[in-house]
mmCIF file of C-alpha atoms in Angstrom:
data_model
loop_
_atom_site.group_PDB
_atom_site.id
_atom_site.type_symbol
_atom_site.label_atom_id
_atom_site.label_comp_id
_atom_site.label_asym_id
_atom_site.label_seq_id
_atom_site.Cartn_x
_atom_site.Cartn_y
_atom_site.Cartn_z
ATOM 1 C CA UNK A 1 149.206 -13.959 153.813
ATOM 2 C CA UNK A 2 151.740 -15.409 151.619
ATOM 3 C CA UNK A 3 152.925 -13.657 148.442
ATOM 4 C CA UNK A 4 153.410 -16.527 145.215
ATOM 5 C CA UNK A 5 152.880 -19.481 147.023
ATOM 6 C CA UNK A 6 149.246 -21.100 146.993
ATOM 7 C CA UNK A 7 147.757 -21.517 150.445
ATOM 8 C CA UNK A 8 144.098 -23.077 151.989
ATOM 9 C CA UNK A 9 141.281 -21.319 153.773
ATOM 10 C CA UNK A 10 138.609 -23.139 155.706
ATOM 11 C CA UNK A 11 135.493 -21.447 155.545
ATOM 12 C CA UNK A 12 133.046 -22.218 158.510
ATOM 13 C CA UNK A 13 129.578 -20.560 158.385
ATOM 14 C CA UNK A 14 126.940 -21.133 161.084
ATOM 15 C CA UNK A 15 123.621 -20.045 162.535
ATOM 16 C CA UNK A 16 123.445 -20.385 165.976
ATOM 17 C CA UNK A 17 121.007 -21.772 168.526
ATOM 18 C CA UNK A 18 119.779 -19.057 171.440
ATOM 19 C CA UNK A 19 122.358 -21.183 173.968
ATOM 20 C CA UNK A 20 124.738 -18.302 174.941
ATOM 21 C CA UNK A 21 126.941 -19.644 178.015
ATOM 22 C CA UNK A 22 130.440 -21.145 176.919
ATOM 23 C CA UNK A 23 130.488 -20.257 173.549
ATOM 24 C CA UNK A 24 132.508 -17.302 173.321
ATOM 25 C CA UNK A 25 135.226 -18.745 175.948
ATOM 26 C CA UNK A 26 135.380 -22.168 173.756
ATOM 27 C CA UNK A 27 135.394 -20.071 170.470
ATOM 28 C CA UNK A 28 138.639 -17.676 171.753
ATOM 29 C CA UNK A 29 140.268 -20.989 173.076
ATOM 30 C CA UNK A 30 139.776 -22.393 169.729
ATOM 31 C CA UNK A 31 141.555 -19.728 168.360
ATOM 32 C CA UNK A 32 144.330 -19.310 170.515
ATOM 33 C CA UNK A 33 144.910 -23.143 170.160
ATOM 34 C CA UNK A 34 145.058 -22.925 166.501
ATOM 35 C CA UNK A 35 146.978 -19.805 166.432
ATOM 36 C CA UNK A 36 149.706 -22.685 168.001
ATOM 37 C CA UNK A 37 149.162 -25.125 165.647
ATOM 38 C CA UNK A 38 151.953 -25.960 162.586
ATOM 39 C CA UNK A 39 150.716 -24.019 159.363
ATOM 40 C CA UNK A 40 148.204 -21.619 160.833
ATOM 41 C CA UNK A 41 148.374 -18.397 159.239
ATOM 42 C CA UNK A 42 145.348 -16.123 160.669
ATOM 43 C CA UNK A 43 141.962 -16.074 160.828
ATOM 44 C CA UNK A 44 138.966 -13.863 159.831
ATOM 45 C CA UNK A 45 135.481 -13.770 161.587
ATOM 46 C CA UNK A 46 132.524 -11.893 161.136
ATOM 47 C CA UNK A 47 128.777 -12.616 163.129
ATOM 48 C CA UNK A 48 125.227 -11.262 162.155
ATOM 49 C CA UNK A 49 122.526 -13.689 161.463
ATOM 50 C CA UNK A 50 125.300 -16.198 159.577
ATOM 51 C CA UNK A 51 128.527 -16.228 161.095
ATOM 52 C CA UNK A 52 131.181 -16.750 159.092
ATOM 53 C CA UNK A 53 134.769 -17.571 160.657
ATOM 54 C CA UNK A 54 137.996 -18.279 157.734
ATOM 55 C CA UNK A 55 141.058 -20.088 159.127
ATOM 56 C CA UNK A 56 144.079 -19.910 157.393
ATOM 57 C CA UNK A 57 146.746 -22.537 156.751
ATOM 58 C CA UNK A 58 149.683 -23.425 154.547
ATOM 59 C CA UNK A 59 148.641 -27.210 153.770
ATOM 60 C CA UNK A 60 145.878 -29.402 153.726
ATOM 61 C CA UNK A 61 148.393 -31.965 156.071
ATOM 62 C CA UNK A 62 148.093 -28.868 158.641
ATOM 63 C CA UNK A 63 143.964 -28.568 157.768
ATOM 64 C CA UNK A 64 143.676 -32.419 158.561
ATOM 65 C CA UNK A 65 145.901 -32.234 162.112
ATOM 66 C CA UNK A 66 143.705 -29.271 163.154
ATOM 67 C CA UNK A 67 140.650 -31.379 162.586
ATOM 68 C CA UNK A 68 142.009 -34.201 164.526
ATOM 69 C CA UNK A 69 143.290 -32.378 167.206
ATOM 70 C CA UNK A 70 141.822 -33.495 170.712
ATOM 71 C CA UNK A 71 140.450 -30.465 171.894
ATOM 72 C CA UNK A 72 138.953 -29.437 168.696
ATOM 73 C CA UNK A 73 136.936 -32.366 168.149
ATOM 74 C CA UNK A 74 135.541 -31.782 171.816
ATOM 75 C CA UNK A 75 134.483 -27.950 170.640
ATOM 76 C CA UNK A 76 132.653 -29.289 167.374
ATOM 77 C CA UNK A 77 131.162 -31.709 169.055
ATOM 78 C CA UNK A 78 129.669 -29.336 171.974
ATOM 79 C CA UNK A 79 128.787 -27.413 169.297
ATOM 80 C CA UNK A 80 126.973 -29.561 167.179
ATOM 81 C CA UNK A 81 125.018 -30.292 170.765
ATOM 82 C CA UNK A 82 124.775 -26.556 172.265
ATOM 83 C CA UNK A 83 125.492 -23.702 169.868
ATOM 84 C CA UNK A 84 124.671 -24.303 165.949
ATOM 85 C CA UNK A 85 121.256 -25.346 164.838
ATOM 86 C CA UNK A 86 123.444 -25.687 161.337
ATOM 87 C CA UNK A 87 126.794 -25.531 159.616
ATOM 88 C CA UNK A 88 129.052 -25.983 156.905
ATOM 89 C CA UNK A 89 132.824 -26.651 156.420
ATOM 90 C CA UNK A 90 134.651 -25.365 152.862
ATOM 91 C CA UNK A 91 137.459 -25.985 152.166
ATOM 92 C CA UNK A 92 139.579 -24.078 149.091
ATOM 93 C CA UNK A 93 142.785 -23.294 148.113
ATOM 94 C CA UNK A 94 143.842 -20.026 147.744
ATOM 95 C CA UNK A 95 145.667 -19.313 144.332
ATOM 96 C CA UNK A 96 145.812 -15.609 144.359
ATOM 97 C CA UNK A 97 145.000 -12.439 146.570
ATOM 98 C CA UNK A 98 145.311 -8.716 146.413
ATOM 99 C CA UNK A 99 143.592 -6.076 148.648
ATOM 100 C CA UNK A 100 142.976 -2.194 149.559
ATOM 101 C CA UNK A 101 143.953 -0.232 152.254
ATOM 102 C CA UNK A 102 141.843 2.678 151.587
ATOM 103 C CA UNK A 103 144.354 4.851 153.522
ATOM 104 C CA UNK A 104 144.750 8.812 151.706
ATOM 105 C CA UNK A 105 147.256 10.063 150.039
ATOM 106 C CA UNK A 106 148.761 13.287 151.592
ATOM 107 C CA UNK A 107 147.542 16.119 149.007
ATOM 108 C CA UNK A 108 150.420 18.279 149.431
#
């Protein structure tokens, strides 16, 4: 993400209901729509019995505007109606990160 500077990921984990139709349209147009939103840096999802979906962003301003944005409040409400039986919001602030690539090293 960003190298030195601290940054914020929201941390959204769910169970679902068995209610199938819209959700995976309304969960790639909630990404694309936040991929054009000031401050979003990426996000990270993952689905077995909990999903878990991170979102990226540089401030908490940019974590707020998301929240409030029109369409988004439309998706969490539908969801909170049609596709979670539960969920929970984090919110943290990144100070540091490193990772692994796992990629080999030519042997020659």
């Amino acid at each position: 993400m960003q190298q030195g500077k601290p940054y914020y990921a929201v941390i959204f984990t769910s169970l679902r209901t068995t209610e199938e139709e819209g959700y995976n349209s309304m969960a790639q147009k909630m990404v694309d729509l936040a991929k054009d939103q000031p401050g979003f840096m990426g996000v990270e999802s993952a689905r077995e019995e909990v999903g878990i979906t991170v979102s990226y962003w540089e401030t908490m301003e940019d974590i707020q505007k998301w929240r409030q944005h029109s369409e988004h409040e439309t998706a969490r409400e539908q969801g909170k109606k049609i596709w979670y039986s539960e969920f929970k919001v984090r919110i943290c602030q990144v100070l540091r990160e490193y990772d692994f690539s796992g990629e080999k090293k030519d042997a020659h």
